[in-house]
Amino acid sequence: MELKILTLKEDILGVNKETAAKNQARLDKHDILSINLMSSPGAGKTSLILQTIEKLKSETRIAVIEGDVASSFDAEKIHQQGVPVVQINIPGGCHLDASMTETALNTLPLEETDLLLIENVGNLICPAEFALGEHKKVILLSAPEGDNKPQKYPLMFIEADVVLVNKVDLLPYLDFNTTAFNQAVNELNPGVKIFPVSCKTGEGLEAWLSWLENEIKQVKNHRNS
Ligand code: MG
Ligand code: ZN
């Protein structure tokens, strides 16, 4: 598939919910598990997607939606892996919404997809407010950002199904307090899964990948039951 780049305008919050529900029904019809991946800029969303593709590509058919204010750097990297990808650019925007997702879905081979990874715009604030039709919300925080992000951006952490802490290979050089971080996340979202990972060294990725594989399996089992 050719790499497509779409330039789109933001939706308003009211209509968003309805469109998100429509998107989810459409993904369900195709037995696709969809993940809305959110983080600050530079936390490692694209690296996580590339690692996930590398590890799961042989058994899982993956498609990707890339959200960015401008450029298609991230989508190019994914395109090089031979995975269907569509880049959404939102000039002056700061989050993806459901109608953008709908437009992107129109360009992807849904019949041949098991897992849809949606990389939201790098921003810890409003992406949490706009449902896209995803089944799971995954928050990625990188250790250099500090351990107090849950207190500063609570909504993101309250909404998360999984919290990944990336760049843990740098922990020896940082003041990041893992115990304090885990405690803060648990206060906002009791029992949420927290996976420490390094997309650079590959450390900790098995836990993330096995969570993901299990979720994909549940979608397939649901179809067969
Ligand atoms: Mg990226
Ligand atoms: Zn926004």
mmCIF file with all atom_site columns, C-alpha atoms and ligand atoms in Angstrom:
data_model
loop_
_atom_site.group_PDB
_atom_site.id
_atom_site.type_symbol
_atom_site.label_atom_id
_atom_site.label_alt_id
_atom_site.label_comp_id
_atom_site.label_asym_id
_atom_site.label_entity_id
_atom_site.label_seq_id
_atom_site.pdbx_PDB_ins_code
_atom_site.Cartn_x
_atom_site.Cartn_y
_atom_site.Cartn_z
_atom_site.occupancy
_atom_site.B_iso_or_equiv
_atom_site.pdbx_formal_charge
_atom_site.auth_seq_id
_atom_site.auth_comp_id
_atom_site.auth_asym_id
_atom_site.auth_atom_id
_atom_site.pdbx_PDB_model_num
ATOM   1   C  CA . MET A 1 1   ? 0.000   0.000   0.000  1.00 0.00 ? 1   MET A CA 1
ATOM   2   C  CA . GLU A 1 2   ? 1.133   3.508   -0.814 1.00 0.00 ? 2   GLU A CA 1
ATOM   3   C  CA . LEU A 1 3   ? 1.733   5.970   2.070  1.00 0.00 ? 3   LEU A CA 1
ATOM   4   C  CA . LYS A 1 4   ? -1.174  8.416   2.270  1.00 0.00 ? 4   LYS A CA 1
ATOM   5   C  CA . ILE A 1 5   ? -0.971  11.840  3.915  1.00 0.00 ? 5   ILE A CA 1
ATOM   6   C  CA . LEU A 1 6   ? -4.229  13.590  4.872  1.00 0.00 ? 6   LEU A CA 1
ATOM   7   C  CA . THR A 1 7   ? -4.536  17.167  6.152  1.00 0.00 ? 7   THR A CA 1
ATOM   8   C  CA . LEU A 1 8   ? -7.625  17.480  8.358  1.00 0.00 ? 8   LEU A CA 1
ATOM   9   C  CA . LYS A 1 9   ? -9.459  19.934  10.645 1.00 0.00 ? 9   LYS A CA 1
ATOM   10  C  CA . GLU A 1 10  ? -10.591 19.260  14.206 1.00 0.00 ? 10  GLU A CA 1
ATOM   11  C  CA . ASP A 1 11  ? -14.037 18.027  15.184 1.00 0.00 ? 11  ASP A CA 1
ATOM   12  C  CA . ILE A 1 12  ? -16.042 19.489  18.069 1.00 0.00 ? 12  ILE A CA 1
ATOM   13  C  CA . LEU A 1 13  ? -16.404 17.486  21.263 1.00 0.00 ? 13  LEU A CA 1
ATOM   14  C  CA . GLY A 1 14  ? -20.197 16.967  21.018 1.00 0.00 ? 14  GLY A CA 1
ATOM   15  C  CA . VAL A 1 15  ? -20.297 15.079  17.714 1.00 0.00 ? 15  VAL A CA 1
ATOM   16  C  CA . ASN A 1 16  ? -17.113 13.275  18.557 1.00 0.00 ? 16  ASN A CA 1
ATOM   17  C  CA . LYS A 1 17  ? -18.678 10.634  20.813 1.00 0.00 ? 17  LYS A CA 1
ATOM   18  C  CA . GLU A 1 18  ? -21.166 9.496   18.170 1.00 0.00 ? 18  GLU A CA 1
ATOM   19  C  CA . THR A 1 19  ? -18.523 9.221   15.485 1.00 0.00 ? 19  THR A CA 1
ATOM   20  C  CA . ALA A 1 20  ? -16.234 7.340   17.902 1.00 0.00 ? 20  ALA A CA 1
ATOM   21  C  CA . ALA A 1 21  ? -19.001 4.803   18.578 1.00 0.00 ? 21  ALA A CA 1
ATOM   22  C  CA . LYS A 1 22  ? -19.485 4.356   14.823 1.00 0.00 ? 22  LYS A CA 1
ATOM   23  C  CA . ASN A 1 23  ? -15.745 3.785   14.356 1.00 0.00 ? 23  ASN A CA 1
ATOM   24  C  CA . GLN A 1 24  ? -15.674 1.222   17.133 1.00 0.00 ? 24  GLN A CA 1
ATOM   25  C  CA . ALA A 1 25  ? -18.619 -0.687  15.648 1.00 0.00 ? 25  ALA A CA 1
ATOM   26  C  CA . ARG A 1 26  ? -16.831 -0.715  12.301 1.00 0.00 ? 26  ARG A CA 1
ATOM   27  C  CA . LEU A 1 27  ? -13.613 -2.043  13.879 1.00 0.00 ? 27  LEU A CA 1
ATOM   28  C  CA . ASP A 1 28  ? -15.612 -4.668  15.788 1.00 0.00 ? 28  ASP A CA 1
ATOM   29  C  CA . LYS A 1 29  ? -17.201 -5.827  12.553 1.00 0.00 ? 29  LYS A CA 1
ATOM   30  C  CA . HIS A 1 30  ? -13.710 -6.566  11.257 1.00 0.00 ? 30  HIS A CA 1
ATOM   31  C  CA . ASP A 1 31  ? -12.495 -8.122  14.567 1.00 0.00 ? 31  ASP A CA 1
ATOM   32  C  CA . ILE A 1 32  ? -9.813  -5.455  14.895 1.00 0.00 ? 32  ILE A CA 1
ATOM   33  C  CA . LEU A 1 33  ? -8.283  -4.494  18.241 1.00 0.00 ? 33  LEU A CA 1
ATOM   34  C  CA . SER A 1 34  ? -7.524  -0.768  18.217 1.00 0.00 ? 34  SER A CA 1
ATOM   35  C  CA . ILE A 1 35  ? -5.135  1.067   20.527 1.00 0.00 ? 35  ILE A CA 1
ATOM   36  C  CA . ASN A 1 36  ? -5.012  4.835   21.069 1.00 0.00 ? 36  ASN A CA 1
ATOM   37  C  CA . LEU A 1 37  ? -1.395  5.561   21.976 1.00 0.00 ? 37  LEU A CA 1
ATOM   38  C  CA . MET A 1 38  ? -0.834  8.855   23.790 1.00 0.00 ? 38  MET A CA 1
ATOM   39  C  CA . SER A 1 39  ? 2.202   10.635  25.259 1.00 0.00 ? 39  SER A CA 1
ATOM   40  C  CA . SER A 1 40  ? 4.211   13.864  25.298 1.00 0.00 ? 40  SER A CA 1
ATOM   41  C  CA . PRO A 1 41  ? 6.258   14.634  22.167 1.00 0.00 ? 41  PRO A CA 1
ATOM   42  C  CA . GLY A 1 42  ? 9.424   12.547  22.131 1.00 0.00 ? 42  GLY A CA 1
ATOM   43  C  CA . ALA A 1 43  ? 8.363   9.932   24.708 1.00 0.00 ? 43  ALA A CA 1
ATOM   44  C  CA . GLY A 1 44  ? 8.826   7.145   22.144 1.00 0.00 ? 44  GLY A CA 1
ATOM   45  C  CA . LYS A 1 45  ? 5.410   6.359   20.617 1.00 0.00 ? 45  LYS A CA 1
ATOM   46  C  CA . THR A 1 46  ? 6.832   5.726   17.162 1.00 0.00 ? 46  THR A CA 1
ATOM   47  C  CA . SER A 1 47  ? 9.692   3.626   18.594 1.00 0.00 ? 47  SER A CA 1
ATOM   48  C  CA . LEU A 1 48  ? 7.172   1.533   20.512 1.00 0.00 ? 48  LEU A CA 1
ATOM   49  C  CA . ILE A 1 49  ? 5.119   1.027   17.333 1.00 0.00 ? 49  ILE A CA 1
ATOM   50  C  CA . LEU A 1 50  ? 8.233   0.022   15.375 1.00 0.00 ? 50  LEU A CA 1
ATOM   51  C  CA . GLN A 1 51  ? 9.268   -2.467  18.085 1.00 0.00 ? 51  GLN A CA 1
ATOM   52  C  CA . THR A 1 52  ? 5.741   -3.870  18.212 1.00 0.00 ? 52  THR A CA 1
ATOM   53  C  CA . ILE A 1 53  ? 5.684   -4.294  14.428 1.00 0.00 ? 53  ILE A CA 1
ATOM   54  C  CA . GLU A 1 54  ? 9.063   -6.025  14.448 1.00 0.00 ? 54  GLU A CA 1
ATOM   55  C  CA . LYS A 1 55  ? 8.045   -8.490  17.156 1.00 0.00 ? 55  LYS A CA 1
ATOM   56  C  CA . LEU A 1 56  ? 4.448   -9.236  16.095 1.00 0.00 ? 56  LEU A CA 1
ATOM   57  C  CA . LYS A 1 57  ? 4.477   -8.770  12.337 1.00 0.00 ? 57  LYS A CA 1
ATOM   58  C  CA . SER A 1 58  ? 4.921   -12.485 11.538 1.00 0.00 ? 58  SER A CA 1
ATOM   59  C  CA . GLU A 1 59  ? 1.657   -13.550 13.248 1.00 0.00 ? 59  GLU A CA 1
ATOM   60  C  CA . THR A 1 60  ? -0.355  -10.312 13.401 1.00 0.00 ? 60  THR A CA 1
ATOM   61  C  CA . ARG A 1 61  ? -1.594  -8.084  10.610 1.00 0.00 ? 61  ARG A CA 1
ATOM   62  C  CA . ILE A 1 62  ? -0.946  -4.542  11.837 1.00 0.00 ? 62  ILE A CA 1
ATOM   63  C  CA . ALA A 1 63  ? -2.108  -1.181  10.454 1.00 0.00 ? 63  ALA A CA 1
ATOM   64  C  CA . VAL A 1 64  ? -1.133  2.253   11.761 1.00 0.00 ? 64  VAL A CA 1
ATOM   65  C  CA . ILE A 1 65  ? -2.655  5.744   11.888 1.00 0.00 ? 65  ILE A CA 1
ATOM   66  C  CA . GLU A 1 66  ? -0.077  8.458   12.562 1.00 0.00 ? 66  GLU A CA 1
ATOM   67  C  CA . GLY A 1 67  ? -1.238  11.803  13.971 1.00 0.00 ? 67  GLY A CA 1
ATOM   68  C  CA . ASP A 1 68  ? 1.083   14.808  13.805 1.00 0.00 ? 68  ASP A CA 1
ATOM   69  C  CA . VAL A 1 69  ? 0.739   18.594  13.545 1.00 0.00 ? 69  VAL A CA 1
ATOM   70  C  CA . ALA A 1 70  ? 3.015   18.477  10.488 1.00 0.00 ? 70  ALA A CA 1
ATOM   71  C  CA . SER A 1 71  ? 5.475   16.181  8.665  1.00 0.00 ? 71  SER A CA 1
ATOM   72  C  CA . SER A 1 72  ? 5.384   12.498  7.810  1.00 0.00 ? 72  SER A CA 1
ATOM   73  C  CA . PHE A 1 73  ? 8.707   11.385  9.356  1.00 0.00 ? 73  PHE A CA 1
ATOM   74  C  CA . ASP A 1 74  ? 7.052   8.826   11.626 1.00 0.00 ? 74  ASP A CA 1
ATOM   75  C  CA . ALA A 1 75  ? 4.752   7.421   8.954  1.00 0.00 ? 75  ALA A CA 1
ATOM   76  C  CA . GLU A 1 76  ? 7.729   7.009   6.563  1.00 0.00 ? 76  GLU A CA 1
ATOM   77  C  CA . LYS A 1 77  ? 9.522   4.815   9.129  1.00 0.00 ? 77  LYS A CA 1
ATOM   78  C  CA . ILE A 1 78  ? 6.448   2.614   9.511  1.00 0.00 ? 78  ILE A CA 1
ATOM   79  C  CA . HIS A 1 79  ? 5.853   2.523   5.768  1.00 0.00 ? 79  HIS A CA 1
ATOM   80  C  CA . GLN A 1 80  ? 9.410   1.171   5.351  1.00 0.00 ? 80  GLN A CA 1
ATOM   81  C  CA . GLN A 1 81  ? 8.396   -1.845  7.460  1.00 0.00 ? 81  GLN A CA 1
ATOM   82  C  CA . GLY A 1 82  ? 5.781   -2.728  4.844  1.00 0.00 ? 82  GLY A CA 1
ATOM   83  C  CA . VAL A 1 83  ? 2.886   -2.007  7.198  1.00 0.00 ? 83  VAL A CA 1
ATOM   84  C  CA . PRO A 1 84  ? -0.215  -0.131  5.937  1.00 0.00 ? 84  PRO A CA 1
ATOM   85  C  CA . VAL A 1 85  ? -0.023  3.386   7.408  1.00 0.00 ? 85  VAL A CA 1
ATOM   86  C  CA . VAL A 1 86  ? -1.863  6.649   6.947  1.00 0.00 ? 86  VAL A CA 1
ATOM   87  C  CA . GLN A 1 87  ? -0.471  9.984   8.155  1.00 0.00 ? 87  GLN A CA 1
ATOM   88  C  CA . ILE A 1 88  ? -2.916  12.604  9.435  1.00 0.00 ? 88  ILE A CA 1
ATOM   89  C  CA . ASN A 1 89  ? -1.585  16.163  9.651  1.00 0.00 ? 89  ASN A CA 1
ATOM   90  C  CA . ILE A 1 90  ? -3.576  18.677  11.708 1.00 0.00 ? 90  ILE A CA 1
ATOM   91  C  CA . PRO A 1 91  ? -2.173  22.183  11.144 1.00 0.00 ? 91  PRO A CA 1
ATOM   92  C  CA . GLY A 1 92  ? -2.617  24.125  14.404 1.00 0.00 ? 92  GLY A CA 1
ATOM   93  C  CA . GLY A 1 93  ? -4.256  21.081  16.026 1.00 0.00 ? 93  GLY A CA 1
ATOM   94  C  CA . CYS A 1 94  ? -3.222  19.218  19.129 1.00 0.00 ? 94  CYS A CA 1
ATOM   95  C  CA . HIS A 1 95  ? -5.145  15.908  19.146 1.00 0.00 ? 95  HIS A CA 1
ATOM   96  C  CA . LEU A 1 96  ? -6.784  13.347  16.871 1.00 0.00 ? 96  LEU A CA 1
ATOM   97  C  CA . ASP A 1 97  ? -10.562 13.087  16.900 1.00 0.00 ? 97  ASP A CA 1
ATOM   98  C  CA . ALA A 1 98  ? -13.118 10.527  15.768 1.00 0.00 ? 98  ALA A CA 1
ATOM   99  C  CA . SER A 1 99  ? -13.921 12.054  12.386 1.00 0.00 ? 99  SER A CA 1
ATOM   100 C  CA . MET A 1 100 ? -10.216 12.172  11.463 1.00 0.00 ? 100 MET A CA 1
ATOM   101 C  CA . THR A 1 101 ? -9.995  8.542   12.498 1.00 0.00 ? 101 THR A CA 1
ATOM   102 C  CA . GLU A 1 102 ? -13.029 7.734   10.348 1.00 0.00 ? 102 GLU A CA 1
ATOM   103 C  CA . THR A 1 103 ? -11.376 9.360   7.324  1.00 0.00 ? 103 THR A CA 1
ATOM   104 C  CA . ALA A 1 104 ? -8.178  7.428   8.012  1.00 0.00 ? 104 ALA A CA 1
ATOM   105 C  CA . LEU A 1 105 ? -10.095 4.135   8.354  1.00 0.00 ? 105 LEU A CA 1
ATOM   106 C  CA . ASN A 1 106 ? -11.486 4.667   4.852  1.00 0.00 ? 106 ASN A CA 1
ATOM   107 C  CA . THR A 1 107 ? -7.947  4.359   3.465  1.00 0.00 ? 107 THR A CA 1
ATOM   108 C  CA . LEU A 1 108 ? -6.818  1.255   5.402  1.00 0.00 ? 108 LEU A CA 1
ATOM   109 C  CA . PRO A 1 109 ? -7.277  -2.445  4.437  1.00 0.00 ? 109 PRO A CA 1
ATOM   110 C  CA . LEU A 1 110 ? -9.589  -3.294  7.373  1.00 0.00 ? 110 LEU A CA 1
ATOM   111 C  CA . GLU A 1 111 ? -10.389 -6.746  5.979  1.00 0.00 ? 111 GLU A CA 1
ATOM   112 C  CA . GLU A 1 112 ? -6.715  -7.656  6.414  1.00 0.00 ? 112 GLU A CA 1
ATOM   113 C  CA . THR A 1 113 ? -6.055  -6.097  9.831  1.00 0.00 ? 113 THR A CA 1
ATOM   114 C  CA . ASP A 1 114 ? -5.930  -7.662  13.327 1.00 0.00 ? 114 ASP A CA 1
ATOM   115 C  CA . LEU A 1 115 ? -4.386  -4.754  15.226 1.00 0.00 ? 115 LEU A CA 1
ATOM   116 C  CA . LEU A 1 116 ? -4.755  -1.021  14.601 1.00 0.00 ? 116 LEU A CA 1
ATOM   117 C  CA . LEU A 1 117 ? -2.218  1.191   16.363 1.00 0.00 ? 117 LEU A CA 1
ATOM   118 C  CA . ILE A 1 118 ? -3.215  4.865   16.450 1.00 0.00 ? 118 ILE A CA 1
ATOM   119 C  CA . GLU A 1 119 ? -0.385  7.235   17.347 1.00 0.00 ? 119 GLU A CA 1
ATOM   120 C  CA . ASN A 1 120 ? -2.036  10.361  18.727 1.00 0.00 ? 120 ASN A CA 1
ATOM   121 C  CA . VAL A 1 121 ? -0.491  13.853  18.543 1.00 0.00 ? 121 VAL A CA 1
ATOM   122 C  CA . GLY A 1 122 ? 2.250   14.262  21.192 1.00 0.00 ? 122 GLY A CA 1
ATOM   123 C  CA . ASN A 1 123 ? 0.382   16.039  23.990 1.00 0.00 ? 123 ASN A CA 1
ATOM   124 C  CA . LEU A 1 124 ? -0.593  14.980  27.533 1.00 0.00 ? 124 LEU A CA 1
ATOM   125 C  CA . ILE A 1 125 ? -3.727  17.114  27.738 1.00 0.00 ? 125 ILE A CA 1
ATOM   126 C  CA . CYS A 1 126 ? -6.621  17.024  25.250 1.00 0.00 ? 126 CYS A CA 1
ATOM   127 C  CA . PRO A 1 127 ? -6.021  13.684  23.467 1.00 0.00 ? 127 PRO A CA 1
ATOM   128 C  CA . ALA A 1 128 ? -7.487  12.089  26.617 1.00 0.00 ? 128 ALA A CA 1
ATOM   129 C  CA . GLU A 1 129 ? -10.784 13.948  26.043 1.00 0.00 ? 129 GLU A CA 1
ATOM   130 C  CA . PHE A 1 130 ? -11.406 12.779  22.475 1.00 0.00 ? 130 PHE A CA 1
ATOM   131 C  CA . ALA A 1 131 ? -12.439 9.161   21.971 1.00 0.00 ? 131 ALA A CA 1
ATOM   132 C  CA . LEU A 1 132 ? -11.459 7.836   18.539 1.00 0.00 ? 132 LEU A CA 1
ATOM   133 C  CA . GLY A 1 133 ? -13.314 4.526   18.634 1.00 0.00 ? 133 GLY A CA 1
ATOM   134 C  CA . GLU A 1 134 ? -10.359 2.736   20.212 1.00 0.00 ? 134 GLU A CA 1
ATOM   135 C  CA . HIS A 1 135 ? -10.756 -0.324  22.437 1.00 0.00 ? 135 HIS A CA 1
ATOM   136 C  CA . LYS A 1 136 ? -7.845  0.516   24.720 1.00 0.00 ? 136 LYS A CA 1
ATOM   137 C  CA . LYS A 1 137 ? -6.011  3.684   25.717 1.00 0.00 ? 137 LYS A CA 1
ATOM   138 C  CA . VAL A 1 138 ? -2.286  3.306   26.260 1.00 0.00 ? 138 VAL A CA 1
ATOM   139 C  CA . ILE A 1 139 ? -0.219  6.067   27.869 1.00 0.00 ? 139 ILE A CA 1
ATOM   140 C  CA . LEU A 1 140 ? 3.500   6.170   27.302 1.00 0.00 ? 140 LEU A CA 1
ATOM   141 C  CA . LEU A 1 141 ? 5.637   8.244   29.640 1.00 0.00 ? 141 LEU A CA 1
ATOM   142 C  CA . SER A 1 142 ? 9.399   8.458   29.281 1.00 0.00 ? 142 SER A CA 1
ATOM   143 C  CA . ALA A 1 143 ? 11.437  8.381   32.487 1.00 0.00 ? 143 ALA A CA 1
ATOM   144 C  CA . PRO A 1 144 ? 13.324  11.646  31.664 1.00 0.00 ? 144 PRO A CA 1
ATOM   145 C  CA . GLU A 1 145 ? 9.970   13.509  31.799 1.00 0.00 ? 145 GLU A CA 1
ATOM   146 C  CA . GLY A 1 146 ? 9.878   12.975  35.568 1.00 0.00 ? 146 GLY A CA 1
ATOM   147 C  CA . ASP A 1 147 ? 7.817   10.987  38.046 1.00 0.00 ? 147 ASP A CA 1
ATOM   148 C  CA . ASN A 1 148 ? 5.266   13.741  38.786 1.00 0.00 ? 148 ASN A CA 1
ATOM   149 C  CA . LYS A 1 149 ? 3.390   13.653  35.470 1.00 0.00 ? 149 LYS A CA 1
ATOM   150 C  CA . PRO A 1 150 ? 0.402   11.724  36.932 1.00 0.00 ? 150 PRO A CA 1
ATOM   151 C  CA . GLN A 1 151 ? -0.279  14.539  39.401 1.00 0.00 ? 151 GLN A CA 1
ATOM   152 C  CA . LYS A 1 152 ? 0.216   17.196  36.698 1.00 0.00 ? 152 LYS A CA 1
ATOM   153 C  CA . TYR A 1 153 ? -1.860  15.530  33.967 1.00 0.00 ? 153 TYR A CA 1
ATOM   154 C  CA . PRO A 1 154 ? -4.297  13.325  35.899 1.00 0.00 ? 154 PRO A CA 1
ATOM   155 C  CA . LEU A 1 155 ? -6.953  12.786  33.190 1.00 0.00 ? 155 LEU A CA 1
ATOM   156 C  CA . MET A 1 156 ? -4.509  10.952  30.915 1.00 0.00 ? 156 MET A CA 1
ATOM   157 C  CA . PHE A 1 157 ? -3.649  8.508   33.706 1.00 0.00 ? 157 PHE A CA 1
ATOM   158 C  CA . ILE A 1 158 ? -7.252  8.091   34.889 1.00 0.00 ? 158 ILE A CA 1
ATOM   159 C  CA . GLU A 1 159 ? -8.328  7.103   31.365 1.00 0.00 ? 159 GLU A CA 1
ATOM   160 C  CA . ALA A 1 160 ? -5.436  4.708   30.686 1.00 0.00 ? 160 ALA A CA 1
ATOM   161 C  CA . ASP A 1 161 ? -5.845  0.943   30.330 1.00 0.00 ? 161 ASP A CA 1
ATOM   162 C  CA . VAL A 1 162 ? -2.066  0.537   30.310 1.00 0.00 ? 162 VAL A CA 1
ATOM   163 C  CA . VAL A 1 163 ? 0.772   2.859   31.347 1.00 0.00 ? 163 VAL A CA 1
ATOM   164 C  CA . LEU A 1 164 ? 4.180   2.241   29.806 1.00 0.00 ? 164 LEU A CA 1
ATOM   165 C  CA . VAL A 1 165 ? 7.292   3.863   31.272 1.00 0.00 ? 165 VAL A CA 1
ATOM   166 C  CA . ASN A 1 166 ? 9.815   4.108   28.447 1.00 0.00 ? 166 ASN A CA 1
ATOM   167 C  CA . LYS A 1 167 ? 13.571  4.793   28.432 1.00 0.00 ? 167 LYS A CA 1
ATOM   168 C  CA . VAL A 1 168 ? 14.140  2.855   31.670 1.00 0.00 ? 168 VAL A CA 1
ATOM   169 C  CA . ASP A 1 169 ? 17.686  2.207   30.429 1.00 0.00 ? 169 ASP A CA 1
ATOM   170 C  CA . LEU A 1 170 ? 18.325  5.827   31.521 1.00 0.00 ? 170 LEU A CA 1
ATOM   171 C  CA . LEU A 1 171 ? 17.074  5.342   35.106 1.00 0.00 ? 171 LEU A CA 1
ATOM   172 C  CA . PRO A 1 172 ? 20.600  5.201   36.628 1.00 0.00 ? 172 PRO A CA 1
ATOM   173 C  CA . TYR A 1 173 ? 21.157  8.791   35.420 1.00 0.00 ? 173 TYR A CA 1
ATOM   174 C  CA . LEU A 1 174 ? 17.790  10.205  36.492 1.00 0.00 ? 174 LEU A CA 1
ATOM   175 C  CA . ASP A 1 175 ? 16.023  11.156  39.718 1.00 0.00 ? 175 ASP A CA 1
ATOM   176 C  CA . PHE A 1 176 ? 12.911  9.269   38.608 1.00 0.00 ? 176 PHE A CA 1
ATOM   177 C  CA . ASN A 1 177 ? 11.357  7.589   41.657 1.00 0.00 ? 177 ASN A CA 1
ATOM   178 C  CA . THR A 1 178 ? 9.647   4.450   40.361 1.00 0.00 ? 178 THR A CA 1
ATOM   179 C  CA . THR A 1 179 ? 7.874   3.684   43.655 1.00 0.00 ? 179 THR A CA 1
ATOM   180 C  CA . ALA A 1 180 ? 6.461   7.214   43.912 1.00 0.00 ? 180 ALA A CA 1
ATOM   181 C  CA . PHE A 1 181 ? 5.375   7.122   40.262 1.00 0.00 ? 181 PHE A CA 1
ATOM   182 C  CA . ASN A 1 182 ? 3.620   3.761   40.559 1.00 0.00 ? 182 ASN A CA 1
ATOM   183 C  CA . GLN A 1 183 ? 1.898   4.927   43.719 1.00 0.00 ? 183 GLN A CA 1
ATOM   184 C  CA . ALA A 1 184 ? 0.678   8.156   42.077 1.00 0.00 ? 184 ALA A CA 1
ATOM   185 C  CA . VAL A 1 185 ? -0.661  6.238   39.061 1.00 0.00 ? 185 VAL A CA 1
ATOM   186 C  CA . ASN A 1 186 ? -2.397  3.719   41.321 1.00 0.00 ? 186 ASN A CA 1
ATOM   187 C  CA . GLU A 1 187 ? -4.083  6.453   43.319 1.00 0.00 ? 187 GLU A CA 1
ATOM   188 C  CA . LEU A 1 188 ? -5.631  7.832   40.115 1.00 0.00 ? 188 LEU A CA 1
ATOM   189 C  CA . ASN A 1 189 ? -6.340  4.502   38.463 1.00 0.00 ? 189 ASN A CA 1
ATOM   190 C  CA . PRO A 1 190 ? -6.210  1.579   40.907 1.00 0.00 ? 190 PRO A CA 1
ATOM   191 C  CA . GLY A 1 191 ? -4.876  -1.655  39.433 1.00 0.00 ? 191 GLY A CA 1
ATOM   192 C  CA . VAL A 1 192 ? -3.906  -0.204  36.039 1.00 0.00 ? 192 VAL A CA 1
ATOM   193 C  CA . LYS A 1 193 ? -1.100  -2.160  34.367 1.00 0.00 ? 193 LYS A CA 1
ATOM   194 C  CA . ILE A 1 194 ? 2.278   -0.397  34.444 1.00 0.00 ? 194 ILE A CA 1
ATOM   195 C  CA . PHE A 1 195 ? 5.018   -1.779  32.209 1.00 0.00 ? 195 PHE A CA 1
ATOM   196 C  CA . PRO A 1 196 ? 8.588   -0.402  32.483 1.00 0.00 ? 196 PRO A CA 1
ATOM   197 C  CA . VAL A 1 197 ? 10.217  -0.697  29.038 1.00 0.00 ? 197 VAL A CA 1
ATOM   198 C  CA . SER A 1 198 ? 13.098  0.482   26.914 1.00 0.00 ? 198 SER A CA 1
ATOM   199 C  CA . CYS A 1 199 ? 12.319  0.674   23.210 1.00 0.00 ? 199 CYS A CA 1
ATOM   200 C  CA . LYS A 1 200 ? 16.055  1.162   22.697 1.00 0.00 ? 200 LYS A CA 1
ATOM   201 C  CA . THR A 1 201 ? 17.371  -1.948  24.479 1.00 0.00 ? 201 THR A CA 1
ATOM   202 C  CA . GLY A 1 202 ? 14.185  -4.024  24.223 1.00 0.00 ? 202 GLY A CA 1
ATOM   203 C  CA . GLU A 1 203 ? 14.064  -4.426  28.030 1.00 0.00 ? 203 GLU A CA 1
ATOM   204 C  CA . GLY A 1 204 ? 10.571  -5.119  29.406 1.00 0.00 ? 204 GLY A CA 1
ATOM   205 C  CA . LEU A 1 205 ? 8.887   -5.301  26.009 1.00 0.00 ? 205 LEU A CA 1
ATOM   206 C  CA . GLU A 1 206 ? 7.763   -8.940  26.514 1.00 0.00 ? 206 GLU A CA 1
ATOM   207 C  CA . ALA A 1 207 ? 5.214   -7.843  29.135 1.00 0.00 ? 207 ALA A CA 1
ATOM   208 C  CA . TRP A 1 208 ? 3.733   -5.256  26.759 1.00 0.00 ? 208 TRP A CA 1
ATOM   209 C  CA . LEU A 1 209 ? 3.694   -7.665  23.829 1.00 0.00 ? 209 LEU A CA 1
ATOM   210 C  CA . SER A 1 210 ? 2.066   -10.469 25.770 1.00 0.00 ? 210 SER A CA 1
ATOM   211 C  CA . TRP A 1 211 ? -0.630  -8.082  27.069 1.00 0.00 ? 211 TRP A CA 1
ATOM   212 C  CA . LEU A 1 212 ? -1.266  -7.020  23.478 1.00 0.00 ? 212 LEU A CA 1
ATOM   213 C  CA . GLU A 1 213 ? -1.321  -10.591 22.117 1.00 0.00 ? 213 GLU A CA 1
ATOM   214 C  CA . ASN A 1 214 ? -3.770  -11.593 24.821 1.00 0.00 ? 214 ASN A CA 1
ATOM   215 C  CA . GLU A 1 215 ? -6.080  -8.679  23.934 1.00 0.00 ? 215 GLU A CA 1
ATOM   216 C  CA . ILE A 1 216 ? -5.953  -9.615  20.236 1.00 0.00 ? 216 ILE A CA 1
ATOM   217 C  CA . LYS A 1 217 ? -6.760  -13.222 21.140 1.00 0.00 ? 217 LYS A CA 1
ATOM   218 C  CA . GLN A 1 218 ? -9.804  -12.097 23.126 1.00 0.00 ? 218 GLN A CA 1
ATOM   219 C  CA . VAL A 1 219 ? -11.161 -10.221 20.104 1.00 0.00 ? 219 VAL A CA 1
ATOM   220 C  CA . LYS A 1 220 ? -10.750 -13.347 17.936 1.00 0.00 ? 220 LYS A CA 1
ATOM   221 C  CA . ASN A 1 221 ? -12.266 -15.654 20.589 1.00 0.00 ? 221 ASN A CA 1
ATOM   222 C  CA . HIS A 1 222 ? -15.232 -13.342 20.844 1.00 0.00 ? 222 HIS A CA 1
ATOM   223 C  CA . ARG A 1 223 ? -15.861 -13.801 17.144 1.00 0.00 ? 223 ARG A CA 1
ATOM   224 C  CA . ASN A 1 224 ? -15.648 -17.594 17.371 1.00 0.00 ? 224 ASN A CA 1
ATOM   225 C  CA . SER A 1 225 ? -17.962 -17.882 20.399 1.00 0.00 ? 225 SER A CA 1
HETATM 226 MG MG . MG  B 2 .   ? 5.951   9.858   16.745 1.00 0.00 ? 1   MG  B MG 1
HETATM 227 ZN ZN . ZN  B 3 .   ? -6.181  19.251  21.398 1.00 0.00 ? 2   ZN  B ZN 1
#
